[in-house]
């Protein structure tokens, strides 16, 4: 990455890290305040409270959403710290899970779900930032091209000395859409971005002719 | 045995006051401070049984407060709170003598368990 690009990326990352920490503090305040209300309701006096059940249900929803927010902000913080490392051994599973979690909202907007099926203990030596960008760009390619209600299953596994990451598309048969008829979509810029990123970190990208899958192969040196 | 005394130190006032009330409802006596320097000034006179200390605070940070608490009274267990996504800060704190660390947002039952462990090693 060019020096100026590094500075830009590092600046954004620092800001995101700072705000993800702030989000955690906000969630902690919500958790404690909601918990305090629940504690008060649970006191003996609370038995006379007419809306105790509704209150408890809402309190439970708050707790679930706080947990959800906590997971997201942790992943955001992890994402923000990836530019700290230029080239390092990354746990493929953790990084794929991060990209999937952080792109969930975008996937939902397209009515597409993304699942993972990742072999344990896969590591590759690469630029974490470029790896994340590459996987995200491939997901984006699929989001734009495949029909709603599709499922993308991201598999990662060892194949001899290589690490293979496959984004496989499953289209619901009930939609009456034949996989072979999936529109590939016109996105030359995105294809170029994917090529450039892949080349810069020596990952081979192959795309099925009817977009049944996109396969990323990282050669050699894996544990 | 009297009430157990907890010193709670965190710059987020809303978080600190809500947590203090929750601990008091559970029978603890809580002394809450919103900055490390004030907590250090009162540490000896309040004589807490345990300290709950946020790592990231403006001014005197949690790790520095921890080091100074340990020079005043090394036997008081200190439980660190961290809001960061990684566990590095907590582990660093344990190297400086913290009993343990917890990630925010907290689970109150886990916090109580950790306090009991710290007070009954």
Coordinates of C-alpha atoms in Angstrom, one line a residue:
Chain A
X1 CA 0.0 0.0 0.0
X2 CA 1.3 3.5 -0.9
X3 CA 2.4 5.7 2.0
X4 CA -0.5 8.2 1.6
X5 CA -3.0 5.3 1.4
X6 CA -1.6 3.9 4.6
X7 CA -2.0 7.3 6.3
X8 CA -5.6 7.5 5.2
X9 CA -6.5 4.0 6.2
X10 CA -4.7 4.4 9.6
X11 CA -6.5 7.6 10.3
X12 CA -9.9 6.1 9.6
X13 CA -9.0 3.1 11.6
X14 CA -8.0 5.2 14.6
X15 CA -11.3 7.1 14.5
X16 CA -13.3 3.9 14.2
X17 CA -11.4 2.3 17.1
X18 CA -12.1 5.3 19.2
X19 CA -15.8 5.3 18.4
X20 CA -16.2 1.5 18.9
X21 CA -14.9 2.0 22.4
X22 CA -17.4 4.8 23.0
X23 CA -20.2 2.6 21.7
X24 CA -19.2 -0.1 24.3
X25 CA -19.4 2.5 27.1
X26 CA -22.9 3.5 25.9
X27 CA -24.0 -0.2 25.9
X28 CA -22.5 -0.6 29.4
X29 CA -24.6 2.3 30.7
X30 CA -27.7 1.0 29.0
X31 CA -27.1 -2.5 30.5
X32 CA -26.6 -1.2 34.0
X33 CA -29.5 1.2 34.0
X34 CA -31.8 -1.4 32.6
X35 CA -30.5 -3.9 35.1
X36 CA -31.1 -1.5 37.9
X37 CA -34.7 -1.1 36.9
X38 CA -35.1 -4.9 36.7
X39 CA -33.5 -5.2 40.2
X40 CA -36.0 -2.7 41.6
X41 CA -38.9 -4.5 39.9
X42 CA -37.7 -7.8 41.4
X43 CA -37.8 -6.4 44.9
X44 CA -40.6 -7.5 47.1
X45 CA -42.4 -4.3 46.4
X46 CA -42.3 -5.1 42.7
X47 CA -44.9 -7.9 43.2
X48 CA -47.6 -5.1 43.4
X49 CA -46.3 -3.6 40.1
X50 CA -49.1 -4.2 37.6
X51 CA -46.9 -4.3 34.5
X52 CA -44.1 -6.4 35.9
X53 CA -44.3 -9.0 33.1
X54 CA -44.1 -6.4 30.3
X55 CA -41.3 -4.7 32.1
X56 CA -39.4 -7.9 32.5
X57 CA -39.9 -8.7 28.8
X58 CA -38.6 -5.3 27.7
X59 CA -35.7 -5.6 30.0
X60 CA -34.9 -9.0 28.4
X61 CA -35.0 -7.4 25.0
X62 CA -32.7 -4.6 26.1
X63 CA -30.2 -7.2 27.4
X64 CA -30.3 -9.1 24.1
X65 CA -29.8 -6.0 22.0
X66 CA -26.9 -4.9 24.3
X67 CA -25.3 -8.3 23.7
X68 CA -25.8 -7.9 20.0
X69 CA -24.3 -4.4 20.1
X70 CA -21.4 -5.7 22.1
X71 CA -20.6 -8.3 19.5
X72 CA -20.8 -5.8 16.7
X73 CA -18.7 -3.2 18.5
X74 CA -16.0 -5.8 19.4
X75 CA -15.8 -6.8 15.7
X76 CA -15.7 -3.2 14.7
X77 CA -12.8 -2.6 17.1
X78 CA -11.0 -5.7 15.7
X79 CA -11.5 -4.3 12.2
X80 CA -10.2 -0.9 13.2
X81 CA -7.0 -2.5 14.5
X82 CA -6.2 -4.5 11.4
X83 CA -4.2 -1.8 9.7
X84 CA -1.8 -2.1 12.7
X85 CA -0.4 -5.1 10.9
X86 CA 1.1 -4.8 7.4
X87 CA 1.7 -8.5 6.8
X88 CA 0.8 -11.1 9.4
X89 CA -0.5 -14.6 10.1
X90 CA -4.2 -14.3 10.4
X91 CA -6.8 -16.7 11.6
X92 CA -8.9 -17.2 8.5
X93 CA -12.0 -18.2 10.5
X94 CA -12.0 -15.1 12.7
X95 CA -11.6 -12.7 9.8
X96 CA -14.2 -14.3 7.7
X97 CA -16.7 -14.3 10.7
X98 CA -15.9 -10.6 11.1
X99 CA -16.6 -9.7 7.5
X100 CA -19.8 -11.7 7.6
X101 CA -21.0 -10.1 10.8
X102 CA -20.2 -6.5 9.6
X103 CA -21.8 -7.0 6.2
X104 CA -25.0 -8.6 7.7
X105 CA -27.0 -5.4 7.3
X106 CA -26.0 -5.1 3.7
X107 CA -26.9 -8.8 3.1
X108 CA -30.3 -8.3 4.8
X109 CA -31.0 -5.3 2.5
X110 CA -30.7 -7.7 -0.4
X111 CA -32.7 -10.3 1.4
X112 CA -29.7 -12.6 1.2
X113 CA -28.3 -14.7 4.1
X114 CA -24.7 -15.5 4.6
X115 CA -23.5 -18.6 6.5
X116 CA -20.1 -20.0 7.2
X117 CA -18.6 -23.4 7.3
X118 CA -15.0 -22.9 8.3
X119 CA -12.3 -25.5 9.1
X120 CA -10.6 -24.8 12.5
X121 CA -7.1 -23.5 12.8
X122 CA -6.7 -22.2 9.3
X123 CA -4.0 -19.5 9.0
X124 CA -2.6 -17.5 6.1
X125 CA 0.1 -14.9 6.0
X126 CA -1.3 -11.8 4.3
X127 CA -2.3 -8.2 4.7
X128 CA -5.3 -8.3 7.0
X129 CA -6.7 -5.1 5.5
X130 CA -6.5 -6.3 1.9
X131 CA -7.9 -9.7 2.9
X132 CA -10.9 -8.2 4.5
X133 CA -11.5 -5.9 1.6
X134 CA -11.1 -8.7 -0.9
X135 CA -13.6 -11.0 0.9
X136 CA -16.0 -8.1 1.3
X137 CA -15.8 -7.1 -2.4
X138 CA -16.5 -10.7 -3.4
X139 CA -19.6 -10.7 -1.2
X140 CA -20.7 -7.4 -2.7
X141 CA -20.3 -8.9 -6.1
X142 CA -22.7 -11.7 -5.1
X143 CA -25.1 -9.4 -3.4
X144 CA -25.5 -7.4 -6.6
X145 CA -25.8 -10.4 -8.9
X146 CA -27.8 -13.1 -7.2
X147 CA -31.6 -13.1 -6.6
X148 CA -33.2 -12.3 -3.2
X149 CA -33.7 -15.2 -0.8
X150 CA -30.4 -16.7 -1.9
X151 CA -28.0 -18.1 0.6
X152 CA -24.2 -17.6 0.4
X153 CA -22.2 -20.3 2.2
X154 CA -18.6 -19.3 2.9
X155 CA -16.5 -22.4 3.2
X156 CA -12.8 -22.4 4.1
X157 CA -10.6 -25.4 4.1
X158 CA -7.2 -26.8 3.4
X159 CA -6.4 -28.3 0.0
X160 CA -2.9 -29.8 0.1
X161 CA -0.7 -26.8 1.0
X162 CA -3.3 -24.2 -0.1
X163 CA -6.0 -22.4 1.8
X164 CA -9.3 -22.3 -0.1
X165 CA -12.1 -19.9 0.6
X166 CA -15.2 -20.6 -1.4
X167 CA -18.3 -18.4 -1.5
X168 CA -21.0 -20.8 -2.8
X169 CA -24.4 -19.6 -3.9
X170 CA -27.6 -21.5 -3.1
X171 CA -30.7 -20.2 -4.7
X172 CA -34.1 -21.3 -3.3
X173 CA -35.7 -23.7 -5.6
X174 CA -39.2 -22.4 -4.7
X175 CA -38.3 -19.1 -6.3
X176 CA -38.3 -21.0 -9.6
X177 CA -34.9 -19.6 -10.6
X178 CA -32.5 -22.0 -12.2
X179 CA -29.0 -21.4 -10.9
X180 CA -27.7 -21.3 -14.4
X181 CA -29.9 -18.4 -15.2
X182 CA -28.5 -16.2 -12.5
X183 CA -27.8 -12.8 -14.0
X184 CA -24.1 -12.0 -13.5
X185 CA -24.8 -8.3 -13.4
X186 CA -22.7 -5.5 -14.9
X187 CA -20.1 -4.3 -12.4
X188 CA -16.7 -3.9 -14.2
X189 CA -15.4 -1.6 -11.5
X190 CA -16.0 -4.1 -8.8
X191 CA -14.4 -6.9 -10.9
X192 CA -11.4 -4.7 -11.4
X193 CA -11.2 -4.0 -7.6
X194 CA -11.3 -7.7 -6.8
X195 CA -8.6 -8.4 -9.4
X196 CA -6.3 -5.7 -8.1
X197 CA -6.7 -6.7 -4.4
X198 CA -6.3 -10.4 -5.1
X199 CA -3.1 -9.7 -7.2
X200 CA -1.6 -7.5 -4.5
X201 CA -1.8 -10.3 -1.9
X202 CA -1.2 -13.1 -4.3
X203 CA -4.6 -14.8 -3.8
X204 CA -6.0 -16.4 -6.9
X205 CA -9.7 -15.6 -7.6
X206 CA -11.9 -17.8 -9.8
X207 CA -15.5 -17.3 -10.6
X208 CA -17.9 -19.9 -11.8
X209 CA -19.3 -19.1 -15.2
X210 CA -22.9 -18.8 -13.9
X211 CA -21.7 -17.4 -10.5
X212 CA -22.5 -20.6 -8.5
X213 CA -19.3 -19.7 -6.5
X214 CA -16.4 -17.5 -6.2
X215 CA -13.2 -19.2 -5.0
X216 CA -10.2 -17.6 -3.4
X217 CA -7.0 -19.7 -3.1
X218 CA -4.1 -18.6 -1.0
X219 CA -1.1 -20.7 -1.9
X220 CA 1.3 -22.4 0.5
X221 CA 2.5 -21.5 4.0
X222 CA -0.4 -22.4 6.1
X223 CA -0.6 -24.1 9.6
Chain B
X1 CA -19.4 -9.7 59.5
X2 CA -20.2 -6.2 58.4
X3 CA -21.0 -5.0 54.8
X4 CA -18.2 -5.6 52.3
X5 CA -16.8 -2.3 51.1
X6 CA -16.4 -1.8 47.4
X7 CA -14.5 1.2 45.8
X8 CA -15.8 1.8 42.3
X9 CA -13.7 4.0 40.0
X10 CA -15.0 4.9 36.5
X11 CA -15.3 8.2 34.6
X12 CA -18.6 7.3 33.1
X13 CA -20.9 8.7 35.8
X14 CA -24.1 7.2 34.6
X15 CA -22.5 3.7 34.4
X16 CA -20.9 4.2 37.8
X17 CA -24.0 5.4 39.7
X18 CA -26.2 2.6 38.2
X19 CA -23.7 -0.1 39.0
X20 CA -23.1 1.3 42.5
X21 CA -26.9 1.2 43.2
X22 CA -27.1 -2.4 41.9
X23 CA -24.2 -3.5 44.2
X24 CA -25.8 -1.7 47.2
X25 CA -29.1 -3.5 46.5
X26 CA -27.0 -6.7 46.8
X27 CA -25.7 -5.7 50.2
X28 CA -22.4 -4.1 49.4
X29 CA -21.3 -0.7 50.7
X30 CA -20.1 1.3 47.6
X31 CA -17.8 4.3 47.4
X32 CA -18.0 5.6 43.8
X33 CA -15.4 7.9 42.2
X34 CA -15.3 9.4 38.8
X35 CA -11.6 9.9 38.5
X36 CA -8.5 8.1 39.6
X37 CA -6.8 10.9 41.5
X38 CA -9.8 11.4 43.8
X39 CA -10.0 7.6 44.3
X40 CA -6.4 7.5 45.4
X41 CA -6.8 10.3 47.8
X42 CA -9.7 8.5 49.6
X43 CA -8.3 5.0 49.3
X44 CA -6.6 4.8 52.6
X45 CA -9.4 6.5 54.6
X46 CA -12.2 4.5 53.0
X47 CA -10.3 1.3 53.4
X48 CA -12.3 -0.8 50.8
X49 CA -12.2 -4.6 50.8
X50 CA -12.1 -4.6 47.0
X51 CA -11.6 -2.1 44.1
X52 CA -13.4 -2.1 40.8
X53 CA -11.4 0.0 38.4
X54 CA -11.9 1.1 34.8
X55 CA -8.8 1.0 32.7
X56 CA -9.4 3.9 30.3
X57 CA -10.0 7.1 32.2
X58 CA -9.0 10.7 31.3
X59 CA -6.2 12.1 33.4
X60 CA -4.7 9.3 35.6
X61 CA -5.5 6.1 33.7
X62 CA -6.5 2.8 35.3
X63 CA -3.2 1.1 35.1
X64 CA -1.4 4.0 36.8
X65 CA -4.1 4.1 39.5
X66 CA -3.6 0.3 40.0
X67 CA 0.1 0.7 40.4
X68 CA -0.3 3.4 43.0
X69 CA -3.0 1.5 44.9
X70 CA -0.7 -1.5 45.2
X71 CA 2.0 0.7 46.7
X72 CA -0.4 1.9 49.4
X73 CA -2.0 -1.5 50.1
X74 CA -1.0 -4.5 48.0
X75 CA -3.4 -6.8 49.7
X76 CA -6.6 -5.2 48.4
X77 CA -7.8 -7.0 45.3
X78 CA -8.4 -4.9 42.2
X79 CA -10.8 -6.0 39.5
X80 CA -10.3 -4.1 36.2
X81 CA -13.0 -3.1 33.7
X82 CA -12.2 -2.7 30.1
X83 CA -14.4 -1.6 27.2
X84 CA -11.9 -2.6 24.5
X85 CA -12.6 -5.5 22.1
X86 CA -9.3 -7.2 23.0
X87 CA -8.2 -8.7 26.2
X88 CA -4.7 -7.2 26.0
X89 CA -5.4 -4.3 28.4
X90 CA -6.8 -6.7 31.0
X91 CA -3.9 -9.0 30.8
X92 CA -1.5 -6.1 31.1
X93 CA -3.3 -5.0 34.2
X94 CA -2.9 -8.4 35.8
X95 CA 0.8 -8.2 35.2
X96 CA 0.7 -5.1 37.4
X97 CA -1.2 -6.8 40.2
X98 CA -4.9 -6.7 39.3
X99 CA -6.8 -9.7 40.5
X100 CA -8.8 -10.1 37.3
X101 CA -10.5 -8.2 34.6
X102 CA -14.0 -8.0 33.0
X103 CA -15.2 -6.7 29.7
X104 CA -17.9 -4.1 29.5
X105 CA -20.9 -4.3 29.3
X106 CA -21.0 -6.4 32.5
X107 CA -23.1 -9.3 33.6
X108 CA -23.9 -8.5 37.2
X109 CA -24.0 -12.1 38.3
X110 CA -20.5 -12.7 36.9
X111 CA -19.3 -9.5 38.6
X112 CA -20.6 -10.8 42.0
X113 CA -18.9 -14.1 41.4
X114 CA -15.6 -12.4 40.7
X115 CA -16.0 -10.2 43.8
X116 CA -16.6 -13.3 45.9
X117 CA -13.6 -15.0 44.4
X118 CA -11.4 -12.0 45.1
X119 CA -12.6 -11.7 48.7
X120 CA -12.4 -15.4 49.4
X121 CA -9.4 -16.6 47.6

